[in-house]
Amino acid sequence: MTVMEQRGAYKPTPPPAWQPRTDPAPLLPDVRPYRVLGTEAAAQADPGLLRRLYAELVRGRRYNAQATALTKQGRLAVYPSSTGQEACEVAAALVLEDRDWLFPSYRDTLAAVARGVDPVQALTLLRGDWHTGYDPREHRVAPLCTPLATQLPHAVGLAHAARLKGDDVVALAMVGDGGSSEGDFHEALNFAAVWQAPVVFLVQNNGFAISVPLAKQTAAPSLAHKAVGYGMPGRLVDGNDAAAVHQVLADAVRRAREGGGPTLVEAITYRVEAHTNADDATRYRGDAEVETWRGHDPIALLEHELTERGLLDEEGIQAARNAAETMAADLRERMNQDPPLDPMDLFAHVYAEPTSQLREQQAQLRAELAAGQEGAH
Ligand SMILES: Cc1ncc(C[n+]2csc(CCOP(=O)(O)OP(=O)(O)O)c2C)c(N)n1
């Protein structure tokens, strides 16, 4: 057969029928961030939960202020404050059951503390002492994670493993807007959706990744919209409305627990203070923007709701403040003590079997310490 004859024999056929594998519409976020405080939904909120959120917000803000003061006194190497973001921190901690796991980033010390981690132990890493400082298994809080987004695949792995073992465990992983550009973010969300892992991703969009504003971070309509590309629902919530964040996370946790798979929640909030005590935020943003956000403050919002509805009075406000002061005084006192540290601990928990280089360095340090002690006598 000639080539022309072969071409003549070819009859184009339409491609096999194609449809989207799932309907994308239910996965799309409502572009108006969900709010409870100051709306009709507030009447349905549990007063006990609102009061508890309030007490934790007040304690959390005081913790942030105290930790920042400790950096100025040289007691803490660095502190990434979550002032202005306390609603996300506290709601993330309170929404989980004891058997669940929290995977925080370096900005989420408050979430760890609100979940029960000792306030001093939660600062061990930032003090530069050694390792995590707390036992991650005690309160099921993974180490505060400095490499951006690396906690997310860990959370997915843990959640997937729990499901395979038949354990009723949900993992909640926290990450910043900047962290959403990392490869680990993509890999974690993709695996989570494919495996339908019981995991909830909470992105705190606080406007900046150090000096980089969100507009330079992504061209997506919102970070919550990214969920659709992975095949999981995306939700947008007012990150300064503690009741709303708690409700949206509670829905996502319930869904994950019931086998419905992962959810991506984007909380719109604002980092009121600098990235850390080592950063000068005035170099990349103006006071007016900060002031606007101060007007939508998580504590003031909840306090207003509670007092308007007669659920909180002067006495209650004072009691929350007093409890926060007691916590701060204890934190100060304990952080001002020098913990007994063994420099040899530097080598502990690095590898199950230390490498030859590590063994060499270990021997060198041991000899130097011994020589130092002899010199002291
Ligand atoms: C893998 C990795 N790359 C870069 C950094 C340096 N770094 C530390 S914090 C930060 C900004 C992160 O911003 P975002 O994720 O929005 O969180 P935020 O600090 O605002 O809470 C960067 C780039 C890092 N820690 N890890």
Short mmCIF file of C-alpha atoms and ligand atoms in Angstrom, two decimals:
data_model
loop_
_atom_site.label_atom_id
_atom_site.label_comp_id
_atom_site.label_asym_id
_atom_site.label_seq_id
_atom_site.Cartn_x
_atom_site.Cartn_y
_atom_site.Cartn_z
CA MET A 1 0.00 0.00 0.00
CA THR A 2 1.29 3.42 -0.87
CA VAL A 3 1.57 6.10 1.80
CA MET A 4 -1.30 7.95 0.20
CA GLU A 5 -3.45 4.82 0.24
CA GLN A 6 -2.60 4.29 3.94
CA ARG A 7 -3.67 7.89 4.72
CA GLY A 8 -6.90 7.32 2.86
CA ALA A 9 -7.63 4.27 5.05
CA TYR A 10 -7.32 6.33 8.26
CA LYS A 11 -10.67 7.39 9.76
CA PRO A 12 -10.29 9.96 12.58
CA THR A 13 -12.32 8.99 15.67
CA PRO A 14 -13.18 11.20 18.66
CA PRO A 15 -11.11 10.66 21.82
CA PRO A 16 -12.51 8.43 24.57
CA ALA A 17 -15.11 10.28 26.64
CA TRP A 18 -13.42 12.46 29.25
CA GLN A 19 -14.81 14.04 32.40
CA PRO A 20 -13.19 15.64 35.41
CA ARG A 21 -12.49 12.87 37.94
CA THR A 22 -14.35 14.77 40.62
CA ASP A 23 -16.59 17.80 40.50
CA PRO A 24 -14.29 20.73 41.31
CA ALA A 25 -17.13 23.02 42.43
CA PRO A 26 -17.51 21.72 46.03
CA LEU A 27 -13.74 21.98 46.52
CA LEU A 28 -13.57 25.68 45.71
CA PRO A 29 -13.30 28.07 48.64
CA ASP A 30 -15.90 30.75 49.26
CA VAL A 31 -13.88 33.89 48.49
CA ARG A 32 -15.35 35.69 51.52
CA PRO A 33 -13.31 34.52 54.52
CA TYR A 34 -15.69 32.82 56.98
CA ARG A 35 -16.50 34.89 60.06
CA VAL A 36 -18.45 34.18 63.25
CA LEU A 37 -17.80 37.11 65.62
CA GLY A 38 -20.10 40.03 64.92
CA THR A 39 -22.33 37.88 62.69
CA GLU A 40 -25.50 35.87 63.27
CA ALA A 41 -23.40 32.69 63.53
CA ALA A 42 -22.05 33.94 66.86
CA ALA A 43 -25.35 33.15 68.60
CA GLN A 44 -24.78 29.45 67.87
CA ALA A 45 -21.24 29.41 69.28
CA ASP A 46 -20.73 27.58 72.59
CA PRO A 47 -20.21 30.22 75.34
CA GLY A 48 -17.89 27.88 77.25
CA LEU A 49 -15.66 27.46 74.20
CA LEU A 50 -15.62 31.23 73.54
CA ARG A 51 -14.58 31.93 77.13
CA ARG A 52 -11.84 29.31 76.93
CA LEU A 53 -10.58 30.75 73.64
CA TYR A 54 -10.54 34.21 75.23
CA ALA A 55 -8.50 33.10 78.26
CA GLU A 56 -5.99 31.35 75.96
CA LEU A 57 -5.72 34.37 73.64
CA VAL A 58 -4.93 36.67 76.57
CA ARG A 59 -2.38 34.19 77.93
CA GLY A 60 -0.91 33.75 74.45
CA ARG A 61 -0.40 37.45 73.86
CA ARG A 62 1.29 37.80 77.24
CA TYR A 63 3.52 34.84 76.38
CA ASN A 64 4.55 36.53 73.11
CA ALA A 65 5.36 39.79 74.95
CA GLN A 66 7.36 37.96 77.62
CA ALA A 67 9.31 35.85 75.12
CA THR A 68 10.18 38.97 73.10
CA ALA A 69 11.36 40.69 76.30
CA LEU A 70 13.56 37.67 77.05
CA THR A 71 15.33 38.11 73.69
CA LYS A 72 16.21 41.67 74.70
CA GLN A 73 17.62 40.40 77.98
CA GLY A 74 19.80 37.86 76.17
CA ARG A 75 17.89 34.92 77.67
CA LEU A 76 16.47 33.81 74.34
CA ALA A 77 18.46 33.75 71.09
CA VAL A 78 15.52 34.51 68.85
CA TYR A 79 11.70 34.65 69.02
CA PRO A 80 9.27 34.69 66.09
CA SER A 81 6.28 36.38 67.71
CA SER A 82 2.73 35.38 66.79
CA THR A 83 1.19 38.58 68.16
CA GLY A 84 -1.91 39.26 66.06
CA GLN A 85 -2.09 35.58 65.06
CA GLU A 86 -3.13 34.18 68.45
CA ALA A 87 -6.57 33.14 67.20
CA CYS A 88 -5.02 30.66 64.75
CA GLU A 89 -2.52 29.41 67.33
CA VAL A 90 -5.09 28.81 70.05
CA ALA A 91 -7.84 27.40 67.82
CA ALA A 92 -5.40 24.91 66.25
CA ALA A 93 -4.44 23.62 69.69
CA LEU A 94 -7.95 23.46 71.16
CA VAL A 95 -9.59 21.80 68.17
CA LEU A 96 -7.61 18.58 68.53
CA GLU A 97 -8.24 15.58 70.79
CA ASP A 98 -5.39 14.36 73.01
CA ARG A 99 -4.83 11.40 70.67
CA ASP A 100 -4.30 13.69 67.64
CA TRP A 101 -0.99 15.22 66.53
CA LEU A 102 0.02 18.83 65.95
CA PHE A 103 2.84 19.68 63.50
CA PRO A 104 3.88 23.30 64.17
CA SER A 105 6.34 25.62 62.44
CA TYR A 106 8.81 27.87 64.29
CA ARG A 107 6.09 30.57 64.59
CA ASP A 108 3.73 28.28 66.48
CA THR A 109 5.18 28.12 70.00
CA LEU A 110 1.81 29.32 71.32
CA ALA A 111 -0.05 26.44 69.71
CA ALA A 112 2.37 24.03 71.38
CA VAL A 113 1.90 25.75 74.76
CA ALA A 114 -1.90 25.90 74.39
CA ARG A 115 -1.80 22.14 73.75
CA GLY A 116 0.01 21.58 77.04
CA VAL A 117 3.74 21.78 76.30
CA ASP A 118 5.61 23.37 79.20
CA PRO A 119 6.10 27.09 78.38
CA VAL A 120 9.82 26.95 79.18
CA GLN A 121 10.46 23.68 77.35
CA ALA A 122 8.71 25.14 74.30
CA LEU A 123 11.45 27.80 74.19
CA THR A 124 14.40 25.46 74.58
CA LEU A 125 15.14 25.31 70.87
CA LEU A 126 14.91 29.10 70.48
CA ARG A 127 17.15 29.51 73.48
CA GLY A 128 19.74 27.46 71.65
CA ASP A 129 20.10 24.84 74.37
CA TRP A 130 19.70 21.55 72.59
CA HIS A 131 17.32 19.61 70.42
CA THR A 132 13.56 20.00 70.77
CA GLY A 133 13.42 20.67 74.49
CA TYR A 134 10.19 18.75 75.02
CA ASP A 135 9.17 15.19 74.43
CA PRO A 136 7.06 15.31 71.23
CA ARG A 137 5.18 12.18 72.32
CA GLU A 138 3.98 13.62 75.63
CA HIS A 139 1.43 16.01 74.14
CA ARG A 140 1.70 14.77 70.58
CA VAL A 141 3.33 17.95 69.33
CA ALA A 142 6.05 17.43 66.70
CA PRO A 143 9.19 19.59 67.07
CA LEU A 144 8.77 23.26 66.12
CA CYS A 145 10.05 23.15 62.59
CA THR A 146 12.44 25.77 61.16
CA PRO A 147 13.07 24.40 57.64
CA LEU A 148 9.97 25.68 55.82
CA ALA A 149 7.18 23.18 55.15
CA THR A 150 9.21 20.06 56.02
CA GLN A 151 6.71 19.34 58.81
CA LEU A 152 3.96 18.83 56.23
CA PRO A 153 5.13 15.53 54.67
CA HIS A 154 5.82 14.32 58.23
CA ALA A 155 2.23 15.09 59.20
CA VAL A 156 0.91 13.27 56.13
CA GLY A 157 3.11 10.26 56.79
CA LEU A 158 1.98 10.04 60.40
CA ALA A 159 -1.69 10.45 59.49
CA HIS A 160 -1.49 7.87 56.71
CA ALA A 161 0.34 5.39 58.95
CA ALA A 162 -2.26 5.87 61.70
CA ARG A 163 -5.02 5.16 59.24
CA LEU A 164 -3.32 1.99 57.97
CA LYS A 165 -2.98 0.84 61.59
CA GLY A 166 -6.62 1.64 62.28
CA ASP A 167 -5.76 4.31 64.89
CA ASP A 168 -8.24 7.15 65.26
CA VAL A 169 -5.70 9.98 64.83
CA VAL A 170 -5.88 13.25 62.91
CA ALA A 171 -2.78 15.35 62.16
CA LEU A 172 -3.03 19.14 61.96
CA ALA A 173 -0.07 20.81 60.23
CA MET A 174 0.64 24.54 60.38
CA VAL A 175 2.58 26.50 57.77
CA GLY A 176 3.03 30.10 56.62
CA ASP A 177 2.13 31.72 53.30
CA GLY A 178 5.81 31.65 52.31
CA GLY A 179 5.99 27.95 53.14
CA SER A 180 3.22 27.30 50.60
CA SER A 181 5.78 27.91 47.80
CA GLU A 182 7.98 25.04 48.96
CA GLY A 183 8.22 21.71 47.18
CA ASP A 184 7.39 19.96 50.46
CA PHE A 185 4.03 21.77 50.52
CA HIS A 186 3.19 20.39 47.08
CA GLU A 187 4.36 16.86 47.88
CA ALA A 188 2.51 16.78 51.18
CA LEU A 189 -0.80 18.00 49.76
CA ASN A 190 -0.57 15.70 46.76
CA PHE A 191 0.14 12.60 48.85
CA ALA A 192 -2.48 13.56 51.42
CA ALA A 193 -5.21 13.82 48.81
CA VAL A 194 -4.20 10.69 46.87
CA TRP A 195 -4.08 8.67 50.10
CA GLN A 196 -7.09 10.48 51.62
CA ALA A 197 -4.98 10.88 54.75
CA PRO A 198 -6.67 12.26 57.89
CA VAL A 199 -4.76 15.53 57.89
CA VAL A 200 -5.67 19.21 58.04
CA PHE A 201 -3.36 21.88 56.63
CA LEU A 202 -3.62 25.30 58.24
CA VAL A 203 -1.89 28.06 56.27
CA GLN A 204 -1.55 31.22 58.30
CA ASN A 205 -1.44 33.88 55.63
CA ASN A 206 0.04 36.70 57.70
CA GLY A 207 0.86 38.83 54.67
CA PHE A 208 4.63 38.34 54.59
CA ALA A 209 7.45 35.84 54.33
CA ILE A 210 9.99 37.96 56.19
CA SER A 211 10.02 40.99 53.80
CA VAL A 212 8.30 39.28 50.85
CA PRO A 213 4.62 40.25 50.52
CA LEU A 214 2.04 37.70 49.36
CA ALA A 215 1.77 39.39 45.94
CA LYS A 216 5.37 38.36 45.23
CA GLN A 217 4.80 34.88 46.64
CA THR A 218 1.95 33.66 44.46
CA ALA A 219 -0.35 34.59 41.59
CA ALA A 220 -3.06 32.18 42.79
CA PRO A 221 -6.50 33.74 43.51
CA SER A 222 -5.93 32.66 47.13
CA LEU A 223 -3.78 30.02 48.80
CA ALA A 224 -6.98 28.09 49.58
CA HIS A 225 -7.61 27.78 45.84
CA LYS A 226 -4.49 25.62 45.56
CA ALA A 227 -6.48 22.85 47.27
CA VAL A 228 -8.57 22.25 44.15
CA GLY A 229 -5.48 21.28 42.14
CA TYR A 230 -4.79 18.49 44.61
CA GLY A 231 -8.40 17.34 44.85
CA MET A 232 -9.20 18.47 48.38
CA PRO A 233 -11.48 21.24 49.63
CA GLY A 234 -10.02 24.68 50.29
CA ARG A 235 -11.53 26.96 52.93
CA LEU A 236 -10.91 30.63 53.65
CA VAL A 237 -11.39 31.93 57.17
CA ASP A 238 -10.88 35.20 59.01
CA GLY A 239 -7.74 34.24 60.92
CA ASN A 240 -8.33 36.86 63.63
CA ASP A 241 -11.77 35.50 64.49
CA ALA A 242 -10.98 32.74 66.99
CA ALA A 243 -14.52 31.33 66.88
CA ALA A 244 -14.46 31.12 63.08
CA VAL A 245 -11.01 29.52 62.91
CA HIS A 246 -12.07 26.99 65.54
CA GLN A 247 -15.26 26.15 63.66
CA VAL A 248 -13.62 25.76 60.25
CA LEU A 249 -10.83 23.63 61.71
CA ALA A 250 -13.35 21.56 63.70
CA ASP A 251 -15.27 20.81 60.48
CA ALA A 252 -12.02 19.83 58.73
CA VAL A 253 -10.89 17.63 61.65
CA ARG A 254 -14.29 15.90 61.76
CA ARG A 255 -14.16 15.29 58.02
CA ALA A 256 -10.66 13.83 58.29
CA ARG A 257 -11.67 11.62 61.24
CA GLU A 258 -14.68 10.27 59.36
CA GLY A 259 -12.49 9.21 56.42
CA GLY A 260 -13.32 12.21 54.22
CA GLY A 261 -9.65 13.06 53.59
CA PRO A 262 -7.60 16.24 53.92
CA THR A 263 -8.63 19.92 53.87
CA LEU A 264 -6.58 23.03 53.20
CA VAL A 265 -7.58 25.97 55.38
CA GLU A 266 -6.19 29.43 54.66
CA ALA A 267 -6.53 31.82 57.58
CA ILE A 268 -6.24 35.49 56.65
CA THR A 269 -4.33 37.17 59.44
CA TYR A 270 -1.46 39.59 59.96
CA ARG A 271 1.94 39.46 61.61
CA VAL A 272 1.73 42.60 63.72
CA GLU A 273 5.34 42.46 64.88
CA ALA A 274 8.55 41.96 62.92
CA HIS A 275 9.46 38.52 61.52
CA THR A 276 11.63 37.97 64.61
CA ASN A 277 13.45 40.25 67.03
CA ALA A 278 16.29 40.25 64.44
CA ASP A 279 14.12 41.86 61.73
CA ASP A 280 13.22 45.53 61.11
CA ALA A 281 9.73 45.48 59.58
CA THR A 282 9.69 49.26 58.98
CA ARG A 283 12.03 48.65 56.02
CA TYR A 284 9.33 46.91 54.00
CA ARG A 285 5.90 48.01 55.27
CA GLY A 286 4.17 51.12 56.53
CA ASP A 287 2.63 51.93 59.92
CA ALA A 288 -0.81 52.57 58.39
CA GLU A 289 -1.15 48.94 57.31
CA VAL A 290 -0.17 47.69 60.77
CA GLU A 291 -2.64 50.10 62.40
CA THR A 292 -5.48 48.87 60.18
CA TRP A 293 -4.87 45.34 61.36
CA ARG A 294 -4.65 46.41 64.99
CA GLY A 295 -8.26 47.51 64.57
CA HIS A 296 -9.18 43.91 63.74
CA ASP A 297 -7.36 42.45 66.73
CA PRO A 298 -8.23 38.86 67.73
CA ILE A 299 -8.48 39.59 71.46
CA ALA A 300 -10.46 42.82 71.06
CA LEU A 301 -12.87 41.12 68.63
CA LEU A 302 -13.66 38.26 70.99
CA GLU A 303 -13.76 40.48 74.07
CA HIS A 304 -16.27 42.74 72.33
CA GLU A 305 -18.50 39.80 71.40
CA LEU A 306 -18.37 38.30 74.88
CA THR A 307 -19.04 41.55 76.74
CA GLU A 308 -21.85 42.57 74.34
CA ARG A 309 -23.56 39.27 75.01
CA GLY A 310 -23.06 39.47 78.77
CA LEU A 311 -20.72 36.46 78.78
CA LEU A 312 -17.76 38.41 80.16
CA ASP A 313 -17.50 41.27 82.64
CA GLU A 314 -14.71 43.40 84.12
CA GLU A 315 -14.02 40.73 86.69
CA GLY A 316 -13.67 38.04 84.02
CA ILE A 317 -11.32 40.22 81.96
CA GLN A 318 -9.20 40.90 85.02
CA ALA A 319 -9.11 37.19 85.93
CA ALA A 320 -7.80 36.32 82.44
CA ARG A 321 -5.17 39.04 82.70
CA ASN A 322 -4.11 37.92 86.17
CA ALA A 323 -3.72 34.32 85.02
CA ALA A 324 -1.60 35.55 82.09
CA GLU A 325 0.59 37.61 84.48
CA THR A 326 1.14 34.60 86.72
CA MET A 327 2.22 32.54 83.70
CA ALA A 328 4.56 35.34 82.53
CA ALA A 329 6.17 35.72 85.98
CA ASP A 330 6.80 31.98 86.13
CA LEU A 331 8.22 31.99 82.60
CA ARG A 332 10.55 34.90 83.47
CA GLU A 333 11.76 33.30 86.63
CA ARG A 334 12.44 29.92 85.09
CA MET A 335 14.05 31.38 81.95
CA ASN A 336 16.40 33.39 84.16
CA GLN A 337 17.86 30.21 85.61
CA ASP A 338 20.76 28.62 83.79
CA PRO A 339 19.83 25.00 83.12
CA PRO A 340 22.52 22.40 83.80
CA LEU A 341 23.73 21.50 80.32
CA ASP A 342 26.15 18.79 79.28
CA PRO A 343 28.06 19.93 76.16
CA MET A 344 28.47 16.25 75.20
CA ASP A 345 24.71 16.22 74.54
CA LEU A 346 25.56 17.94 71.25
CA PHE A 347 26.29 14.51 69.86
CA ALA A 348 23.27 12.72 71.28
CA HIS A 349 20.36 11.84 68.99
CA VAL A 350 22.17 12.94 65.80
CA TYR A 351 22.49 9.45 64.33
CA ALA A 352 21.52 6.07 65.76
CA GLU A 353 25.12 5.07 64.94
CA PRO A 354 27.48 8.08 65.07
CA THR A 355 29.72 8.57 62.02
CA SER A 356 33.51 8.33 62.39
CA GLN A 357 33.78 12.13 62.08
CA LEU A 358 31.26 12.63 64.86
CA ARG A 359 33.11 10.15 67.07
CA GLU A 360 36.34 12.05 66.43
CA GLN A 361 34.74 15.39 67.29
CA GLN A 362 33.15 13.83 70.36
CA ALA A 363 36.55 12.62 71.59
CA GLN A 364 38.08 16.02 70.88
CA LEU A 365 35.40 17.86 72.88
CA ARG A 366 35.68 15.35 75.73
CA ALA A 367 39.45 15.97 75.86
CA GLU A 368 38.99 19.76 75.76
CA LEU A 369 36.43 19.64 78.57
CA ALA A 370 38.70 17.43 80.66
CA ALA A 371 41.67 19.77 80.02
CA GLY A 372 39.48 22.74 81.00
CA GLN A 373 38.52 21.07 84.26
CA GLU A 374 42.14 20.24 85.08
CA GLY A 375 43.10 23.84 84.35
CA ALA A 376 40.39 25.02 86.74
CA HIS A 377 41.90 23.07 89.65
C1 LIG B 1 13.62 25.62 53.43
C2 LIG B 1 13.83 27.00 53.99
N1 LIG B 1 14.13 28.02 53.17
C3 LIG B 1 14.32 29.26 53.67
C4 LIG B 1 14.24 29.48 55.01
C5 LIG B 1 14.49 30.88 55.58
N2 LIG B 1 13.26 31.46 56.08
C6 LIG B 1 12.97 31.41 57.40
S1 LIG B 1 11.50 32.09 57.73
C7 LIG B 1 11.20 32.46 56.13
C8 LIG B 1 9.92 33.13 55.73
C9 LIG B 1 8.74 32.22 55.87
O1 LIG B 1 7.55 32.93 55.76
P1 LIG B 1 6.15 32.26 55.98
O2 LIG B 1 6.16 30.85 55.51
O3 LIG B 1 5.13 33.16 55.40
O4 LIG B 1 5.99 32.17 57.56
P2 LIG B 1 5.99 33.34 58.66
O5 LIG B 1 7.42 33.53 59.07
O6 LIG B 1 5.37 34.55 58.06
O7 LIG B 1 5.20 32.78 59.77
C10 LIG B 1 12.27 32.08 55.33
C11 LIG B 1 12.35 32.27 53.88
C12 LIG B 1 13.95 28.39 55.85
N3 LIG B 1 13.80 28.50 57.18
N4 LIG B 1 13.73 27.16 55.31
#
